[in-house]
Short mmCIF file of C-alpha atoms in Angstrom, two decimals:
data_model
loop_
_atom_site.label_atom_id
_atom_site.label_comp_id
_atom_site.label_asym_id
_atom_site.label_seq_id
_atom_site.Cartn_x
_atom_site.Cartn_y
_atom_site.Cartn_z
CA MET A 37 96.94 102.49 -56.66
CA LYS A 38 95.54 99.69 -58.83
CA ARG A 39 98.20 97.30 -60.14
CA LEU A 40 97.92 95.24 -63.31
CA ASP A 41 97.15 91.53 -62.87
CA ARG A 42 99.12 88.82 -64.68
CA ASN A 43 96.82 88.79 -67.69
CA GLN A 44 96.94 92.57 -67.99
CA ILE A 45 100.75 92.51 -67.95
CA ALA A 46 100.68 89.82 -70.67
CA ALA A 47 98.24 91.92 -72.72
CA ARG A 48 100.53 94.95 -72.39
CA VAL A 49 103.47 92.89 -73.72
CA ALA A 50 101.33 91.55 -76.58
CA ARG A 51 100.63 95.11 -77.75
CA ASP A 52 104.36 95.58 -78.44
CA ILE A 53 104.86 92.42 -80.52
CA PRO A 54 104.66 93.39 -84.18
CA GLU A 55 103.30 91.54 -87.18
CA GLY A 56 105.81 89.03 -88.53
CA ALA A 57 107.86 88.70 -85.35
CA TYR A 58 109.47 85.41 -84.34
CA VAL A 59 108.90 85.17 -80.61
CA ASN A 60 109.87 82.80 -77.81
CA LEU A 61 107.72 82.88 -74.69
CA GLY A 62 109.10 81.64 -71.38
CA ILE A 63 107.18 79.50 -68.93
CA GLY A 64 104.64 81.11 -66.59
CA LEU A 65 103.41 84.66 -67.15
CA PRO A 66 105.22 85.01 -70.52
CA THR A 67 103.18 82.06 -71.87
CA LEU A 68 100.00 84.12 -71.30
CA VAL A 69 101.19 86.63 -73.91
CA ALA A 70 100.17 84.27 -76.73
CA SER A 71 96.48 84.42 -75.85
CA HIS A 72 96.51 88.24 -75.96
CA LEU A 73 97.94 88.61 -79.47
CA PRO A 74 95.32 90.06 -81.84
CA GLN A 75 93.76 87.43 -84.13
CA ASP A 76 94.63 89.41 -87.25
CA ARG A 77 98.34 89.74 -86.41
CA GLU A 78 100.64 86.97 -87.71
CA VAL A 79 103.24 86.28 -85.04
CA ILE A 80 105.27 83.06 -85.18
CA ILE A 81 105.91 81.50 -81.79
CA HIS A 82 109.06 79.43 -81.35
CA SER A 83 109.07 76.63 -78.79
CA GLU A 84 112.66 75.60 -78.05
CA ASN A 85 111.89 71.89 -77.98
CA GLY A 86 111.45 72.12 -81.74
CA ILE A 87 108.44 74.05 -83.07
CA LEU A 88 107.99 77.20 -85.13
CA GLY A 89 104.31 78.13 -85.31
CA LEU A 90 103.19 76.94 -81.89
CA GLY A 91 99.39 76.96 -81.72
CA PRO A 92 96.90 77.09 -78.86
CA LYS A 93 96.36 74.28 -76.37
CA PRO A 94 94.62 71.24 -77.87
CA ALA A 95 90.98 70.55 -77.07
CA PRO A 96 90.44 67.90 -74.38
CA GLY A 97 90.90 64.46 -75.94
CA GLN A 98 92.99 65.87 -78.81
CA GLU A 99 96.35 65.72 -76.97
CA ASP A 100 99.27 63.94 -78.70
CA GLU A 101 102.14 62.77 -76.48
CA ASP A 102 104.62 63.53 -79.28
CA LEU A 103 103.47 67.16 -79.53
CA ILE A 104 104.35 69.20 -76.47
CA ASP A 105 105.64 72.71 -75.77
CA ALA A 106 108.78 73.78 -73.91
CA GLY A 107 106.88 73.52 -70.61
CA LYS A 108 106.06 69.88 -71.55
CA ALA A 109 102.34 70.69 -71.82
CA PRO A 110 100.26 69.31 -74.73
CA ALA A 111 100.51 71.65 -77.71
CA THR A 112 99.35 72.18 -81.30
CA ILE A 113 101.11 73.47 -84.40
CA LEU A 114 99.69 76.06 -86.79
CA THR A 115 99.29 75.50 -90.52
CA GLY A 116 102.66 76.54 -91.95
CA GLY A 117 104.56 75.47 -88.83
CA ALA A 118 107.75 73.41 -88.75
CA TYR A 119 109.49 70.85 -86.54
CA PHE A 120 113.26 70.68 -86.11
CA HIS A 121 115.92 69.20 -83.83
CA HIS A 122 117.45 70.84 -80.77
CA ALA A 123 120.69 72.07 -82.33
CA ASP A 124 118.72 73.87 -85.04
CA SER A 125 116.31 75.21 -82.45
CA PHE A 126 119.12 76.76 -80.43
CA ALA A 127 120.86 77.99 -83.58
CA MET A 128 117.69 80.04 -84.08
CA ILE A 129 118.09 81.40 -80.56
CA ARG A 130 121.86 81.82 -80.27
CA GLY A 131 122.22 82.90 -83.88
CA GLY A 132 120.06 85.98 -83.34
CA HIS A 133 117.09 84.82 -85.41
CA ILE A 134 114.51 85.19 -82.64
CA ASP A 135 113.21 88.77 -82.65
CA ILE A 136 111.82 88.84 -79.13
CA CYS A 137 111.94 86.52 -76.15
CA VAL A 138 109.79 87.14 -73.08
CA LEU A 139 111.21 85.87 -69.80
CA GLY A 140 110.20 85.96 -66.17
CA ALA A 141 112.80 87.14 -63.65
CA PHE A 142 113.71 87.41 -59.98
CA GLN A 143 115.67 90.59 -60.66
CA VAL A 144 116.76 92.89 -63.49
CA SER A 145 119.60 95.37 -63.04
CA ALA A 146 119.91 98.92 -64.35
CA ALA A 147 122.47 97.63 -66.84
CA GLY A 148 120.07 94.99 -68.18
CA ASP A 149 121.50 91.98 -66.34
CA ILE A 150 118.87 89.33 -65.60
CA ALA A 151 118.67 86.78 -62.79
CA ASN A 152 115.95 84.18 -63.28
CA TRP A 153 117.31 80.64 -62.92
CA HIS A 154 118.55 80.17 -59.36
CA THR A 155 117.48 81.54 -56.00
CA GLY A 156 121.02 81.23 -54.71
CA GLU A 157 119.97 78.95 -51.86
CA ALA A 158 122.72 76.43 -51.16
CA ASP A 159 120.48 73.35 -51.06
CA ALA A 160 118.36 74.24 -54.11
CA ILE A 161 118.50 71.79 -57.01
CA PRO A 162 119.59 73.99 -59.91
CA ALA A 163 117.87 73.93 -63.30
CA VAL A 164 118.54 76.32 -66.16
CA GLY A 165 116.89 75.01 -69.35
CA GLY A 166 117.16 77.45 -72.25
CA ALA A 167 117.10 80.67 -70.22
CA MET A 168 120.80 81.51 -70.65
CA ASP A 169 120.67 80.80 -74.40
CA LEU A 170 117.62 83.04 -74.82
CA ALA A 171 119.17 85.82 -72.75
CA ALA A 172 122.37 85.67 -74.81
CA GLY A 173 120.81 85.19 -78.22
CA ALA A 174 117.44 86.85 -78.74
CA LYS A 175 117.52 90.25 -80.49
CA GLN A 176 115.30 91.75 -77.79
CA VAL A 177 114.77 90.38 -74.29
CA PHE A 178 111.51 91.46 -72.64
CA VAL A 179 111.10 90.69 -68.94
CA THR A 180 107.76 90.33 -67.19
CA MET A 181 107.58 90.31 -63.41
CA GLU A 182 105.84 91.84 -60.44
CA HIS A 183 107.67 95.04 -59.63
CA LEU A 184 108.10 94.33 -55.92
CA THR A 185 108.87 91.28 -53.82
CA LYS A 186 106.42 90.17 -51.16
CA GLN A 187 108.56 92.18 -48.72
CA GLY A 188 108.08 95.28 -50.88
CA GLU A 189 111.63 95.40 -52.28
CA SER A 190 112.12 96.42 -55.90
CA LYS A 191 113.05 93.63 -58.31
CA VAL A 192 114.56 96.33 -60.52
CA VAL A 193 117.93 96.78 -58.86
CA GLU A 194 121.30 98.50 -59.24
CA ARG A 195 123.07 95.10 -59.22
CA CYS A 196 121.46 91.65 -59.10
CA SER A 197 122.02 89.76 -55.86
CA TYR A 198 120.73 86.46 -57.30
CA PRO A 199 122.96 84.38 -59.63
CA LEU A 200 122.95 85.87 -63.14
CA THR A 201 121.32 84.32 -66.20
CA GLY A 202 122.76 86.84 -68.67
CA LEU A 203 124.61 90.15 -68.75
CA ARG A 204 123.40 93.38 -70.36
CA CYS A 205 120.70 91.68 -72.38
CA VAL A 206 117.31 92.93 -71.15
CA THR A 207 115.82 95.58 -73.43
CA ARG A 208 112.42 96.21 -71.80
CA ILE A 209 110.77 95.46 -68.43
CA TYR A 210 106.99 95.01 -68.01
CA THR A 211 105.69 94.98 -64.46
CA ASP A 212 102.39 95.46 -62.67
CA LEU A 213 103.45 99.08 -62.13
CA ALA A 214 105.31 100.27 -65.21
CA VAL A 215 106.98 99.64 -68.56
CA ILE A 216 110.68 100.52 -68.48
CA ASP A 217 113.29 100.54 -71.25
CA VAL A 218 116.86 99.54 -70.47
CA LYS A 219 119.27 101.72 -72.42
CA SER A 220 123.02 102.28 -72.35
CA ASP A 221 122.55 105.40 -70.18
CA GLY A 222 120.18 103.75 -67.72
CA LEU A 223 116.49 103.07 -67.19
CA HIS A 224 113.87 105.05 -69.07
CA LEU A 225 110.24 105.04 -68.01
CA VAL A 226 108.00 104.27 -70.99
CA GLU A 227 104.66 104.20 -69.23
CA ILE A 228 103.11 103.93 -65.78
CA VAL A 229 100.52 101.15 -66.01
CA ALA A 230 99.24 101.03 -62.43
CA GLU A 231 96.23 103.30 -62.01
CA GLY A 232 96.78 106.21 -59.63
CA LEU A 233 100.57 105.77 -59.37
CA SER A 234 102.58 108.99 -59.61
CA PHE A 235 106.06 109.20 -61.11
CA ASP A 236 107.50 110.24 -57.75
CA GLU A 237 105.92 107.27 -55.98
CA LEU A 238 107.12 104.86 -58.72
CA GLN A 239 110.61 106.35 -58.42
CA ARG A 240 110.53 105.80 -54.65
CA LEU A 241 109.40 102.15 -55.04
CA ASN A 242 111.77 101.39 -57.92
CA GLY A 243 114.95 102.14 -56.00
CA VAL A 244 116.99 102.76 -59.16
CA ALA A 245 116.84 106.16 -60.86
CA LEU A 246 114.35 106.39 -63.74
CA LYS A 247 114.68 108.82 -66.59
CA TYR A 248 111.45 110.15 -68.01
CA ARG A 249 110.77 112.55 -70.83
CA ALA A 250 107.09 113.32 -71.32
CA ALA A 251 105.88 112.96 -74.89
CA ALA A 252 106.12 116.29 -76.70
CA MET B 112 123.09 42.72 -97.33
CA ILE B 113 122.92 45.47 -94.75
CA ASN B 114 120.23 44.91 -92.16
CA LYS B 115 120.35 47.05 -89.01
CA ILE B 116 116.94 45.85 -87.86
CA LEU B 117 117.34 43.39 -84.98
CA ALA B 118 114.79 40.72 -84.19
CA ALA B 119 115.39 40.50 -80.43
CA PRO B 120 115.37 43.74 -78.37
CA ALA B 121 117.76 42.26 -75.77
CA ALA B 122 120.49 41.96 -78.43
CA ALA B 123 120.36 45.72 -79.00
CA LEU B 124 122.05 46.54 -75.68
CA ALA B 125 123.77 43.29 -74.67
CA ASP B 126 127.27 44.84 -74.94
CA VAL B 127 126.75 47.96 -72.77
CA ARG B 128 129.49 47.95 -70.11
CA ASP B 129 129.54 49.38 -66.61
CA GLY B 130 130.75 52.98 -66.69
CA ALA B 131 129.48 53.64 -70.22
CA THR B 132 128.25 57.07 -71.32
CA VAL B 133 124.72 56.77 -72.67
CA MET B 134 122.80 59.50 -74.44
CA ILE B 135 119.05 59.10 -74.09
CA GLY B 136 116.75 60.93 -76.50
CA GLY B 137 113.63 62.74 -75.43
CA PHE B 138 112.45 66.00 -73.95
CA GLY B 139 110.35 64.97 -71.00
CA ASN B 140 108.44 61.97 -72.29
CA ALA B 141 108.27 63.09 -75.93
CA GLY B 142 110.80 60.97 -77.79
CA MET B 143 111.92 59.05 -74.73
CA PRO B 144 112.85 55.48 -75.77
CA ALA B 145 111.00 53.80 -72.89
CA GLU B 146 111.35 50.21 -74.15
CA LEU B 147 115.10 50.58 -74.76
CA ILE B 148 115.54 52.00 -71.26
CA ASP B 149 113.63 49.01 -69.85
CA CYS B 150 116.06 46.79 -71.82
CA LEU B 151 119.02 48.64 -70.30
CA ILE B 152 117.60 48.22 -66.79
CA ALA B 153 117.15 44.49 -67.41
CA GLN B 154 120.65 44.24 -68.92
CA GLY B 155 122.13 45.48 -65.65
CA ALA B 156 124.93 47.91 -66.64
CA LYS B 157 125.76 50.33 -63.81
CA ASP B 158 127.87 53.44 -63.02
CA LEU B 159 126.45 54.96 -66.17
CA THR B 160 126.89 58.56 -67.26
CA VAL B 161 123.60 59.68 -68.81
CA VAL B 162 123.04 62.61 -71.16
CA ASN B 163 119.43 63.86 -71.47
CA ASN B 164 117.69 67.21 -71.23
CA ASN B 165 116.04 66.22 -67.97
CA ALA B 166 116.55 63.81 -65.09
CA GLY B 167 113.44 61.68 -65.40
CA ASN B 168 109.75 62.14 -64.78
CA ALA B 169 107.65 60.05 -62.37
CA ASP B 170 108.61 56.36 -62.17
CA SER B 171 109.16 55.09 -65.70
CA GLY B 172 111.80 55.49 -68.43
CA LEU B 173 114.85 57.51 -67.38
CA ALA B 174 113.38 57.98 -63.89
CA ALA B 175 113.27 54.18 -63.47
CA LEU B 176 116.92 53.85 -64.59
CA ILE B 177 117.93 56.53 -62.07
CA GLY B 178 115.69 55.01 -59.40
CA ALA B 179 117.34 51.62 -59.94
CA GLY B 180 120.66 53.21 -58.94
CA ARG B 181 122.37 52.59 -62.29
CA VAL B 182 123.38 56.18 -62.97
CA ARG B 183 126.53 57.73 -61.48
CA LYS B 184 126.42 61.05 -63.29
CA ILE B 185 123.91 62.98 -65.36
CA LEU B 186 124.47 65.83 -67.81
CA CYS B 187 121.28 67.80 -68.35
CA SER B 188 119.79 71.30 -68.47
CA PHE B 189 116.68 70.91 -66.35
CA PRO B 190 116.72 68.17 -63.68
CA ARG B 191 114.25 69.74 -61.27
CA GLN B 192 110.63 68.89 -62.09
CA THR B 193 107.56 68.41 -59.93
CA ASP B 194 107.88 64.66 -60.52
CA SER B 195 111.69 64.18 -60.55
CA TRP B 196 111.67 62.49 -57.12
CA HIS B 197 114.12 59.69 -58.00
CA PHE B 198 116.72 62.22 -59.15
CA ASP B 199 116.02 64.57 -56.23
CA ARG B 200 116.46 61.80 -53.64
CA LEU B 201 119.78 60.47 -54.99
CA TYR B 202 121.18 63.95 -55.75
CA ARG B 203 120.44 65.18 -52.23
CA ALA B 204 121.99 61.99 -50.83
CA GLY B 205 125.17 62.72 -52.79
CA LYS B 206 124.83 59.51 -54.82
CA LEU B 207 124.33 61.17 -58.18
CA GLU B 208 126.67 63.71 -59.76
CA LEU B 209 125.09 66.52 -61.80
CA GLU B 210 126.67 68.54 -64.59
CA LEU B 211 124.19 71.31 -65.34
CA VAL B 212 124.49 72.59 -68.91
CA PRO B 213 122.41 75.32 -70.58
CA GLN B 214 120.02 73.66 -73.01
CA GLY B 215 121.46 75.16 -76.18
CA THR B 216 125.02 74.48 -75.04
CA LEU B 217 124.00 70.88 -74.30
CA ALA B 218 122.63 70.55 -77.84
CA GLU B 219 125.68 72.16 -79.43
CA ARG B 220 128.15 70.08 -77.41
CA ILE B 221 126.34 66.96 -78.63
CA ARG B 222 126.28 68.29 -82.19
CA ALA B 223 129.99 69.12 -82.01
CA ALA B 224 130.84 65.56 -81.00
CA GLY B 225 129.00 64.13 -83.99
CA ALA B 226 130.40 66.74 -86.37
CA GLY B 227 134.06 66.31 -85.41
CA VAL B 228 134.38 69.79 -83.92
CA GLY B 229 137.02 69.90 -81.18
CA ALA B 230 135.48 72.75 -79.16
CA PHE B 231 133.54 75.93 -79.77
CA PHE B 232 132.99 79.40 -78.30
CA THR B 233 129.44 80.30 -77.29
CA PRO B 234 128.06 83.55 -75.81
CA THR B 235 125.64 81.56 -73.63
CA ALA B 236 126.35 81.68 -69.88
CA PHE B 237 129.21 84.21 -70.13
CA GLY B 238 129.60 85.93 -66.77
CA THR B 239 127.39 83.40 -64.95
CA ARG B 240 128.04 80.61 -62.47
CA LEU B 241 127.81 78.02 -65.25
CA ALA B 242 130.87 79.51 -66.94
CA GLU B 243 133.03 79.67 -63.82
CA GLY B 244 136.52 78.29 -64.43
CA LYS B 245 136.00 78.06 -68.17
CA GLU B 246 138.22 79.66 -70.80
CA THR B 247 136.71 82.80 -72.34
CA ARG B 248 137.56 84.95 -75.32
CA HIS B 249 136.53 88.36 -76.63
CA ILE B 250 135.73 88.01 -80.34
CA ASN B 251 134.43 90.83 -82.55
CA GLY B 252 133.14 92.79 -79.59
CA ARG B 253 131.41 89.91 -77.76
CA ASP B 254 132.44 87.65 -74.91
CA TYR B 255 132.37 83.89 -75.41
CA VAL B 256 132.86 80.75 -73.32
CA LEU B 257 134.82 77.74 -74.58
CA GLU B 258 132.80 74.52 -74.54
CA TYR B 259 133.85 70.98 -75.43
CA PRO B 260 131.96 68.16 -77.18
CA ILE B 261 130.03 65.48 -75.33
CA TYR B 262 130.85 62.05 -76.75
CA ALA B 263 128.94 58.90 -75.92
CA ASP B 264 129.37 55.16 -76.17
CA TYR B 265 125.68 54.63 -76.89
CA ALA B 266 122.68 56.68 -77.93
CA LEU B 267 119.25 55.26 -77.13
CA LEU B 268 116.67 56.95 -79.31
CA LYS B 269 113.05 56.78 -80.39
CA ALA B 270 112.05 57.45 -83.99
CA ASP B 271 108.88 56.88 -85.98
CA ARG B 272 109.96 54.88 -89.03
CA ALA B 273 113.17 53.15 -90.09
CA ASP B 274 114.32 51.06 -93.04
CA ARG B 275 116.98 48.35 -92.88
CA TRP B 276 119.74 50.85 -93.74
CA GLY B 277 118.79 52.82 -90.63
CA ASN B 278 117.27 55.87 -92.31
CA LEU B 279 114.91 57.53 -89.84
CA THR B 280 111.89 59.80 -89.66
CA TYR B 281 110.39 61.19 -86.47
CA ARG B 282 107.00 62.33 -85.18
CA LYS B 283 106.47 65.97 -84.22
CA THR B 284 108.40 67.21 -81.16
CA ALA B 285 109.58 63.68 -80.35
CA ARG B 286 112.51 64.49 -82.67
CA ASN B 287 114.23 66.88 -80.22
CA PHE B 288 117.76 65.61 -79.43
CA ALA B 289 117.65 62.37 -81.50
CA PRO B 290 119.29 63.50 -84.77
CA ILE B 291 122.31 65.04 -83.01
CA MET B 292 122.67 62.22 -80.49
CA ALA B 293 122.59 59.69 -83.34
CA ALA B 294 125.73 61.30 -84.76
CA ALA B 295 127.50 61.75 -81.41
CA ALA B 296 127.49 58.14 -80.16
CA LYS B 297 129.76 55.27 -81.17
CA CYS B 298 126.75 52.96 -81.22
CA THR B 299 123.28 54.37 -81.92
CA VAL B 300 120.33 52.16 -81.07
CA VAL B 301 116.88 53.27 -82.20
CA GLN B 302 113.43 52.00 -81.32
CA VAL B 303 110.80 52.69 -83.96
CA ARG B 304 107.04 52.36 -84.33
CA GLU B 305 107.33 50.96 -87.82
CA THR B 306 109.96 49.37 -90.03
CA VAL B 307 109.58 49.82 -93.77
CA GLU B 308 111.19 48.59 -96.99
CA LEU B 309 114.04 50.54 -98.57
CA GLY B 310 112.55 53.27 -100.72
CA GLN B 311 109.40 53.67 -98.68
CA ILE B 312 110.96 56.68 -96.99
CA ASP B 313 111.34 59.35 -99.64
CA PRO B 314 115.04 60.39 -99.68
CA GLU B 315 113.80 64.01 -99.44
CA HIS B 316 112.13 63.14 -96.13
CA VAL B 317 114.91 61.22 -94.38
CA VAL B 318 115.73 63.21 -91.22
CA THR B 319 118.55 61.05 -89.87
CA PRO B 320 120.51 59.22 -92.60
CA GLY B 321 121.38 55.63 -91.77
CA ILE B 322 125.12 56.35 -91.53
CA PHE B 323 124.43 57.58 -87.98
CA VAL B 324 122.44 54.49 -86.97
CA ASN B 325 123.76 51.09 -85.92
CA ARG B 326 120.81 49.11 -84.58
CA VAL B 327 117.04 49.35 -84.97
CA ILE B 328 114.32 47.56 -83.06
CA LYS B 329 110.61 47.72 -83.67
CA VAL B 330 108.41 48.11 -80.60
CA LEU B 331 104.66 47.69 -80.47
#
């Protein structure tokens, strides 16, 4: 079996982001999605610190300390972009104006619950940022993650054991093994993306039952 | 004649008392009013409650205020950073109280204070640890959590330009929390890059109207 690498997962997500979408990309793997969007597709990226129309990283020497992204890295803004304050920014998120957000996760449940902000360790310093607002507010929540933990356990689970970020909000899961839709009647396999992985083997690794209807 | 522009930076924060709640603008270092924070450190007020998105980076600005032991409690959404060592040390030692608030809820609680809203229901955090013990309500098929405003005695902010009536413009993402904090605090103190004559800021371009601003200082 040949699994997708991080950039290949990001490229697979990018394929599903349509022209005209307003999109928020989380920190880490989700950020990579931006560089895989086709040049001829207009997608407007929202950065929750106050940008619509986030551009690529600035060239060395062109950084501006007043222009950063949600990960606090130097950023640029596209022609046609806008700046706004934090309450407006989260009105865009909470008010259902963001079409798609892409988040990383520790676990996603069969019901679409997501856990991505806290490992549950007692001495961990907690930090949540905008993850709970995005989970609650975006029209569609895409999750990117490796399918299995280092110990080989599925991160797609019946019930999350880590502290929850949001309930019943994930719509689609992209992993190094598969693309899975979360629907009201359970998990539906969209596509196996790892080369040489059979449905039966994916089902065994996934732990939670997958529905699959081959294209007619 | 109204003139909110102060000549001496020290005068801007001379009346901050121990135990005050202070909102500090900025997201990371963008929009952080570093010179005003230095003034506050020099002024000496302690047992402060601070409201900011983060809990300081490296050794300057908010991190320096925390490192100096002036902060009793912090309300923020994302304290843990690779360079938040002053916060980490005091938090682990039990010397700094943390109220962790989702970022959008933090913004809306600040906005509510400035807008005279007594409380509001938000879907954010429903069913999570951060909503434990909070009142909830099912409205039109969705579950919501009741959240209350965050009021402050002072807001310390950074803007780009100001006139003597306190009208403000900002630069890029340095705007972040400043416009809502300006409205939420009893006394809003703003450091700016440039002060201009009345009329030099086009009324169409004013981002924070001067009604929300009490004191302005120009920093180099």
